[in-house]
Coordinates of C-alpha atoms and ligand atoms in Angstrom, one line a residue:
M19 CA 11.4 -19.2 21.0
V20 CA 12.7 -15.9 22.3
P21 CA 9.8 -13.5 23.4
V22 CA 9.3 -10.7 20.8
G23 CA 7.0 -7.7 21.0
I24 CA 6.6 -4.0 21.4
D25 CA 9.6 -2.5 23.2
K26 CA 8.6 1.2 22.8
I27 CA 5.5 3.0 21.5
S28 CA 5.1 6.7 20.7
F29 CA 2.3 8.9 19.3
F30 CA 2.0 12.1 17.4
A31 CA -1.0 14.2 16.3
P32 CA -0.9 17.8 14.8
H33 CA -1.2 20.8 17.2
L34 CA -4.8 21.7 16.1
Y35 CA -8.2 20.3 17.1
T36 CA -11.9 21.0 17.0
D37 CA -14.4 20.5 19.7
M38 CA -17.3 18.0 19.0
T39 CA -19.9 20.0 20.9
E40 CA -19.2 22.9 18.6
L41 CA -19.2 20.7 15.5
A42 CA -22.6 19.2 16.6
R43 CA -24.1 22.7 17.0
A44 CA -22.7 23.7 13.6
R45 CA -24.3 20.6 12.0
N46 CA -27.6 21.0 13.8
E47 CA -27.2 17.8 15.8
E48 CA -27.7 17.2 19.5
P49 CA -24.2 17.3 21.2
G50 CA -25.2 14.1 22.9
K51 CA -25.2 12.3 19.6
Y52 CA -21.5 13.1 19.0
L53 CA -20.3 12.9 22.6
V54 CA -22.2 9.8 23.7
G55 CA -23.8 8.2 20.6
I56 CA -20.6 8.3 18.7
G57 CA -18.3 8.7 21.7
Q58 CA -16.0 11.5 20.5
T59 CA -15.2 14.7 22.3
E60 CA -12.5 16.3 20.2
Q61 CA -10.9 15.7 16.8
A62 CA -7.3 16.3 15.5
V63 CA -7.1 18.7 12.5
V64 CA -4.2 18.5 10.0
P65 CA -2.6 21.7 8.8
P66 CA -1.1 21.8 5.3
T67 CA 2.4 21.5 6.9
Q68 CA 1.7 17.9 8.1
D69 CA 1.1 14.7 6.2
V70 CA 1.5 11.0 6.9
V71 CA 5.3 11.2 6.5
T72 CA 5.9 14.1 8.9
M73 CA 3.4 12.7 11.4
A74 CA 5.2 9.3 11.4
A75 CA 8.6 11.0 11.7
N76 CA 7.4 13.1 14.6
A77 CA 6.0 10.0 16.4
A78 CA 9.1 7.9 15.9
D79 CA 11.6 10.6 16.7
Q80 CA 10.3 11.0 20.2
M81 CA 11.2 7.4 21.3
L82 CA 14.4 6.5 19.3
T83 CA 17.8 6.6 20.9
A84 CA 21.0 6.8 18.8
A85 CA 21.5 3.1 19.4
D86 CA 18.0 2.3 18.2
R87 CA 18.7 4.3 15.0
Q88 CA 21.7 2.2 14.3
A89 CA 20.1 -1.1 15.1
I90 CA 16.8 -0.7 13.1
D91 CA 17.2 -2.7 9.9
T92 CA 13.6 -2.7 8.7
I93 CA 11.0 0.1 8.5
I94 CA 7.4 -0.8 7.9
F95 CA 5.1 2.1 7.0
A96 CA 1.4 1.3 7.2
T97 CA -1.0 3.8 5.7
E98 CA -4.1 4.3 3.5
S99 CA -3.3 8.0 3.1
G100 CA 0.0 7.6 1.3
I101 CA 1.5 10.5 -0.6
D102 CA 2.9 8.6 -3.5
N103 CA 1.7 5.7 -5.6
S104 CA 5.3 4.4 -6.1
K105 CA 7.7 5.5 -3.4
S106 CA 7.1 4.3 0.2
G107 CA 6.8 6.6 3.1
A108 CA 9.3 4.4 4.9
V109 CA 12.2 5.7 2.6
Y110 CA 11.5 9.3 3.7
L111 CA 11.5 8.2 7.3
Q112 CA 14.9 6.5 6.9
R113 CA 16.4 9.9 6.0
L114 CA 14.4 12.2 8.3
L115 CA 15.1 10.0 11.4
G116 CA 18.8 9.5 10.6
L117 CA 18.5 5.7 10.4
N118 CA 21.0 3.2 9.2
E119 CA 21.3 3.0 5.4
W120 CA 21.5 -0.8 5.6
T121 CA 17.7 -0.9 6.1
R122 CA 14.7 -2.4 4.3
T123 CA 11.9 0.1 3.7
I124 CA 8.3 -0.8 2.7
E125 CA 4.8 0.6 2.7
M126 CA 1.7 -1.5 3.4
K127 CA -2.0 -1.0 2.7
Q128 CA -5.2 -2.7 3.7
A129 CA -7.4 0.0 5.1
C130 CA -7.1 0.3 8.9
Y131 CA -5.6 -3.2 9.2
A132 CA -2.1 -2.7 7.7
G133 CA -0.4 -1.7 10.9
T134 CA -1.3 -5.1 12.4
Y135 CA 0.1 -7.0 9.5
G136 CA 3.3 -4.8 9.8
L137 CA 3.5 -5.6 13.5
M138 CA 3.2 -9.4 12.8
Q139 CA 5.8 -9.2 10.0
A140 CA 8.1 -7.5 12.4
R141 CA 7.5 -10.0 15.2
D142 CA 8.3 -13.0 12.9
Y143 CA 11.3 -11.2 11.4
V144 CA 12.8 -10.4 14.8
A145 CA 12.1 -14.0 16.0
L146 CA 14.2 -15.3 13.0
H147 CA 16.9 -12.6 13.4
P148 CA 17.6 -12.1 17.1
G149 CA 19.1 -8.7 17.9
S150 CA 17.3 -7.0 15.0
K151 CA 15.0 -4.1 15.7
V152 CA 12.1 -3.2 13.4
L153 CA 10.3 0.2 13.3
V154 CA 6.6 -0.1 12.5
V155 CA 4.7 3.1 12.0
A156 CA 0.9 3.5 11.3
S157 CA 0.1 7.0 10.0
D158 CA -3.1 8.3 8.5
I159 CA -5.5 11.1 8.0
A160 CA -9.2 10.1 8.2
R161 CA -11.2 12.4 5.9
Y162 CA -14.9 12.0 5.0
G163 CA -15.8 15.5 4.0
L164 CA -17.6 18.5 5.5
H165 CA -21.3 18.0 6.4
T166 CA -21.1 14.2 5.9
P167 CA -22.3 11.6 8.6
G168 CA -18.6 10.5 8.8
E169 CA -17.3 14.0 9.6
V170 CA -17.6 13.4 13.3
T171 CA -15.4 10.3 13.0
Q172 CA -12.5 12.1 11.2
G173 CA -9.1 12.5 12.9
A174 CA -5.4 12.0 12.2
G175 CA -2.2 10.9 13.8
A176 CA 0.7 8.4 13.8
V177 CA 1.7 5.6 16.1
A178 CA 5.3 4.4 16.0
M179 CA 6.4 1.0 17.6
L180 CA 9.8 -0.5 18.0
V181 CA 9.6 -4.3 17.8
T182 CA 12.5 -6.2 19.5
E183 CA 13.2 -9.4 21.4
N184 CA 12.7 -9.3 25.2
P185 CA 10.4 -6.2 24.8
R186 CA 9.6 -3.9 27.7
I187 CA 5.9 -3.3 26.9
V188 CA 4.1 -6.4 25.6
T189 CA 5.0 -9.7 24.0
L190 CA 3.0 -10.5 20.9
E191 CA 1.5 -14.0 21.2
R192 CA 1.2 -16.4 18.3
D193 CA -2.5 -17.0 18.6
N194 CA -3.7 -14.7 15.8
Q195 CA -7.0 -15.5 14.2
F196 CA -7.8 -13.6 11.0
K197 CA -10.4 -13.4 8.2
S198 CA -10.9 -11.5 4.9
A199 CA -14.0 -11.0 2.8
D200 CA -14.5 -8.8 -0.3
I201 CA -17.0 -6.3 1.0
M202 CA -17.7 -2.7 -0.1
D203 CA -18.2 -1.0 3.3
F204 CA -15.6 1.7 2.9
W205 CA -13.1 2.5 0.1
R206 CA -11.3 5.3 -1.5
P207 CA -10.7 5.2 -5.3
V208 CA -7.3 6.6 -6.4
Y209 CA -8.9 9.8 -7.8
A210 CA -10.7 10.6 -4.5
T211 CA -9.3 12.5 -1.5
E212 CA -12.3 11.6 0.7
A213 CA -13.4 8.1 1.7
L214 CA -16.6 6.6 0.3
V215 CA -18.5 4.7 3.0
D216 CA -21.7 2.7 3.7
G217 CA -21.6 3.8 7.3
H218 CA -24.2 1.6 9.1
F219 CA -23.2 -1.4 7.0
S220 CA -19.5 -0.9 7.9
A221 CA -20.4 -0.8 11.6
D222 CA -22.3 -4.0 11.3
V223 CA -19.5 -5.8 9.4
Y224 CA -17.0 -4.7 12.0
R225 CA -19.1 -6.3 14.8
D226 CA -19.7 -9.4 12.8
F227 CA -16.0 -9.8 12.1
F228 CA -15.2 -9.4 15.8
K229 CA -17.8 -11.9 16.9
T230 CA -16.7 -14.4 14.3
L231 CA -13.0 -14.1 15.2
W232 CA -13.7 -14.2 18.9
E233 CA -15.6 -17.5 18.6
R234 CA -12.8 -18.9 16.4
Y235 CA -10.1 -17.7 18.8
K236 CA -11.8 -19.4 21.7
A237 CA -12.3 -22.6 19.7
V238 CA -8.7 -22.8 18.6
T239 CA -7.0 -21.7 21.8
G240 CA -9.3 -23.0 24.4
R241 CA -9.2 -19.6 26.2
T242 CA -12.3 -17.8 27.4
I243 CA -13.1 -14.2 28.4
H244 CA -11.8 -15.0 31.9
D245 CA -8.2 -15.2 30.5
F246 CA -8.4 -11.5 29.5
K247 CA -7.6 -8.5 31.6
G248 CA -8.7 -6.0 28.9
F249 CA -9.2 -5.4 25.2
A250 CA -7.9 -2.8 22.7
F251 CA -10.2 -2.3 19.7
H252 CA -9.8 -0.5 16.5
L253 CA -11.8 2.6 17.3
P254 CA -13.1 4.4 14.2
Y255 CA -15.2 6.1 16.9
T256 CA -15.1 4.9 20.5
K257 CA -18.8 3.8 20.6
Q258 CA -17.9 1.2 18.0
G259 CA -15.5 -0.6 20.3
L260 CA -17.9 -0.4 23.2
K261 CA -20.6 -2.1 21.1
A262 CA -18.1 -4.9 20.2
L263 CA -17.1 -5.4 23.9
R264 CA -20.8 -5.4 24.9
D265 CA -21.4 -8.2 22.4
I266 CA -19.2 -10.6 24.5
L267 CA -19.6 -9.2 28.0
P268 CA -22.4 -11.6 28.9
E269 CA -19.7 -14.3 28.9
A270 CA -18.1 -12.7 32.0
S271 CA -19.3 -12.6 35.6
E272 CA -20.8 -9.3 36.8
T273 CA -17.5 -8.4 38.6
Q274 CA -15.4 -9.1 35.5
Q275 CA -17.9 -7.2 33.3
A276 CA -17.4 -4.1 35.5
A277 CA -13.6 -4.5 35.4
L278 CA -13.6 -5.0 31.6
L279 CA -15.7 -1.9 31.1
A280 CA -13.3 0.1 33.3
E281 CA -10.4 -1.0 31.2
F282 CA -12.3 -0.1 28.1
E283 CA -12.8 3.4 29.5
A284 CA -9.0 3.6 29.9
S285 CA -8.5 2.3 26.4
R286 CA -10.5 5.1 24.8
V287 CA -9.3 8.2 26.7
Y288 CA -6.9 9.3 24.0
N289 CA -9.0 8.1 21.0
K290 CA -12.0 10.2 22.2
R291 CA -9.8 13.3 21.8
I292 CA -8.0 12.4 18.5
G293 CA -10.6 10.7 16.4
N294 CA -10.1 7.9 13.9
L295 CA -6.5 7.5 12.7
Y296 CA -7.2 4.5 10.6
T297 CA -4.1 2.2 10.8
G298 CA -2.9 3.6 14.1
S299 CA -6.3 3.6 15.9
V300 CA -6.1 0.2 17.6
Y301 CA -2.5 1.0 18.8
L302 CA -3.5 4.4 20.1
S303 CA -6.1 2.5 22.1
L304 CA -3.5 0.1 23.3
L305 CA -1.3 3.0 24.3
S306 CA -4.3 4.6 26.1
L307 CA -5.0 1.4 28.0
L308 CA -1.4 1.0 29.1
S309 CA -1.2 4.7 30.1
N310 CA -4.5 5.1 31.8
S311 CA -5.4 1.7 33.4
T312 CA -4.7 1.7 37.1
T313 CA -4.8 -2.0 37.5
L314 CA -2.6 -3.5 34.7
Q315 CA 0.1 -5.8 35.9
A316 CA 2.9 -7.9 34.4
G317 CA 1.5 -11.1 33.0
D318 CA -2.0 -9.7 32.2
R319 CA -3.3 -10.9 28.8
L320 CA -4.8 -8.2 26.5
G321 CA -7.0 -8.9 23.5
I322 CA -6.3 -6.8 20.4
F323 CA -8.9 -6.5 17.7
S324 CA -7.8 -4.9 14.4
Y325 CA -10.3 -4.2 11.6
G326 CA -9.7 -2.8 8.2
S327 CA -12.6 -2.2 5.9
G328 CA -12.9 -4.0 2.6
A329 CA -12.5 -6.1 4.8
E330 CA -10.0 -7.9 7.0
G331 CA -10.1 -8.5 10.7
E332 CA -7.5 -10.0 13.1
F333 CA -7.7 -10.9 16.8
Y334 CA -4.7 -11.8 18.9
S335 CA -3.4 -11.4 22.4
A336 CA -0.4 -9.6 24.0
I337 CA 1.1 -10.1 27.4
V338 CA 1.9 -7.1 29.6
Q339 CA 5.6 -7.0 30.7
P340 CA 7.0 -5.9 34.1
D341 CA 8.6 -2.7 32.8
F342 CA 5.8 -1.6 30.4
K343 CA 5.6 1.9 31.7
Q344 CA 9.3 2.4 30.8
G345 CA 8.6 1.8 27.2
L346 CA 6.1 4.7 27.0
V347 CA 7.1 8.3 26.4
S348 CA 6.2 9.7 29.8
G349 CA 3.2 12.2 29.7
Q350 CA 3.3 12.4 25.9
L351 CA -0.4 12.7 25.2
E352 CA -1.1 14.9 28.2
T353 CA 1.6 17.4 26.9
L354 CA 0.1 17.2 23.4
F355 CA -3.4 17.9 24.7
A356 CA -2.2 20.7 27.0
K357 CA -0.4 22.5 24.1
R358 CA -2.7 22.1 21.2
Q359 CA -4.8 24.9 19.9
Q360 CA -8.6 24.7 19.4
L361 CA -9.9 25.8 16.0
S362 CA -13.3 27.4 15.5
I363 CA -15.5 25.4 13.0
P364 CA -15.1 28.0 10.2
A365 CA -11.3 27.9 10.7
Y366 CA -11.4 24.1 10.6
E367 CA -13.5 24.1 7.4
Q368 CA -11.0 26.5 5.8
L369 CA -8.1 24.3 6.7
F370 CA -9.9 21.2 5.5
N371 CA -10.0 22.6 2.0
E372 CA -6.3 23.7 2.1
Q373 CA -4.6 20.2 2.0
L374 CA -1.6 20.1 -0.4
S375 CA -2.9 19.1 -3.9
G376 CA -1.9 19.8 -7.4
A377 CA 1.6 19.9 -9.0
E378 CA 2.5 23.6 -8.9
D379 CA 5.5 24.7 -6.9
R380 CA 4.7 26.3 -3.6
V381 CA 6.1 27.4 -0.3
L382 CA 4.1 26.7 2.9
D383 CA 4.3 28.8 6.0
I384 CA 5.9 26.5 8.6
S385 CA 6.3 29.2 11.2
Q386 CA 3.0 28.3 12.9
D387 CA 3.6 24.6 13.1
P388 CA 5.5 23.6 16.3
A389 CA 6.3 20.0 15.2
K390 CA 9.9 19.1 14.6
F391 CA 9.2 17.6 11.1
V392 CA 7.1 19.7 8.7
L393 CA 6.2 19.8 5.1
A394 CA 7.7 23.1 3.8
G395 CA 6.2 23.0 0.3
L396 CA 6.4 21.4 -3.2
Q397 CA 9.3 22.0 -5.6
R398 CA 9.5 20.2 -9.0
Q399 CA 6.7 17.9 -7.7
Q400 CA 8.8 16.8 -4.8
R401 CA 7.6 17.3 -1.2
Q402 CA 10.0 19.4 0.8
Y403 CA 10.4 17.8 4.2
V404 CA 12.4 19.8 6.8
A405 CA 13.2 19.5 10.5
H406 CA 12.9 22.8 12.4
Ligands
HMG505 P1 -25.2 8.6 11.8 O1 -26.1 7.8 10.9 O2 -25.3 10.1 11.5 O3 -25.5 8.3 13.3 O4 -23.7 8.2 11.6 P2 -26.7 7.5 13.9 O5 -28.0 8.1 13.6 O6 -26.5 6.0 13.7 O7 -26.4 7.8 15.5 C1 -25.2 7.3 16.1 C2 -25.5 6.9 17.5 O8 -25.8 8.1 18.2 C3 -26.7 6.0 17.6 O9 -26.4 5.1 18.7 C4 -27.8 6.9 18.1 O10 -28.8 6.2 18.9 C5 -27.0 7.8 19.0 P3 -26.3 3.5 18.3 O11 -27.6 3.1 17.9 O12 -25.3 3.3 17.3 O13 -25.9 2.9 19.7 N1 -27.6 9.1 19.3 C6 -27.5 9.7 20.5 N2 -27.0 9.3 21.7 C7 -27.0 10.2 22.7 N3 -27.7 11.4 22.7 C8 -28.3 11.8 21.6 C9 -28.2 11.0 20.4 N4 -28.7 11.0 19.1 C10 -28.3 9.9 18.5 N5 -28.9 13.0 21.5 C11 -22.0 6.6 11.3 C12 -23.0 7.2 12.3 C13 -21.1 5.7 12.1 C14 -22.8 5.7 10.3 C15 -21.2 7.6 10.6 O14 -20.5 8.4 11.5 C16 -20.2 7.1 9.6 O15 -20.5 6.8 8.5 N6 -18.8 7.0 10.0 C17 -17.8 6.5 9.2 C18 -17.8 5.0 9.1 C19 -17.3 4.3 10.3 O16 -16.6 4.8 11.1 N7 -17.5 3.0 10.4 C20 -17.1 2.2 11.5 C21 -16.9 0.7 11.1 S1 -15.8 0.5 9.7 C22 -14.2 0.7 10.3 O17 -14.0 0.7 11.5 C23 -13.1 0.9 9.3 C24 -12.7 2.4 9.1 O18 -11.9 2.8 10.2 C25 -12.0 2.6 7.8 C26 -10.8 1.7 7.5 O19 -10.7 0.5 7.8 O20 -9.9 2.2 6.7 C27 -13.9 3.3 9.1

């Protein structure tokens, strides 16, 4: 079967952020708890002029050529922060990105897991339809509320991936192990704008799913930790992935343990400064690993662990390709970090309460938002998306 996988990957987060040392002080916590105990240093903040659709469009637009825009015949939009209970975010993307009208568009939801399902659907579709290209986007806003334990784990952003045959970045292996269980660790009823969460329970379930799937993966495939160069974890906060990795590290030699920990550090460079982005988190971690590892080579096997509360987990592997650096948007995150503006805690709190809600017509000030695609307001209950 022809190899299929991620040919291009691109990321977007809004131009605003808060500093976790300042947030810790404002919440009467030791900064060490947020910086080390949770493992977050900064957090993306969403202005009213961005939502999951604009973030997804801003991510995808940076990587697509004119030829890609013609060739894409399926758009899969993964989110748990959707803006409509009926219409999919993918339809907006088709117009904003100038994609071919002969395109399938669909939105998917299962907490932070849906991006992985979208990616696997794309892989299997391209395998059956050689020459097709599928755009998979994972776009979310992680909101727990001011002064909650989850506040330090908020964040936002979108990851866009182009799935093709003979991909430049990684091939997606067919070794997926997955598991679901009806668990109330984190959920958001349709009337709520902030997530409800049983925080410590959710962290325990995450680790339990990882360990169970890792054991099953080894039993089914016959592979061991020695077959892996590195791992990318869903990172609701980066300490969570570190705990999962530490759970299996004793299976490796001392030398490999040090190497895997070094790769893990590479895999969390970006997530530490963005926060949780739900569906996109594990793929931001993969992007971070690909961009920041100094030792990755063609043929290396990476383990990918996707977890979505409620709950579903999936573990699979991906193989690094010779030209993987060419599929990345060069210096993308470094430019984003260099240009974004820090908000004081009072300014962040004010913006937190200014998300677009209600049905009244309004015009938003888009002049302060440097992103290409912005939300300009609401007219007749229709979101007004513009490119500027
Ligand atoms: P908390 O209860 O305030 O924190 O909230 P804590 O008291 O457990 O402390 C956290 C860590 O900091 C501990 O380390 C402390 O020891 C350490 P640990 O025992 O975990 O290794 N600590 C310090 N370290 C250094 N210096 C210090 C210091 N003080 C303490 N001075 C909690 C933590 C995660 C519960 C909270 O942030 C929360 O509820 N977050 C949201 C839920 C979440 O992210 N869950 C993760 C698993 S579920 C998941 O991944 C799915 C999800 O993405 C949603 C989806 O699927 O859609 C969330």
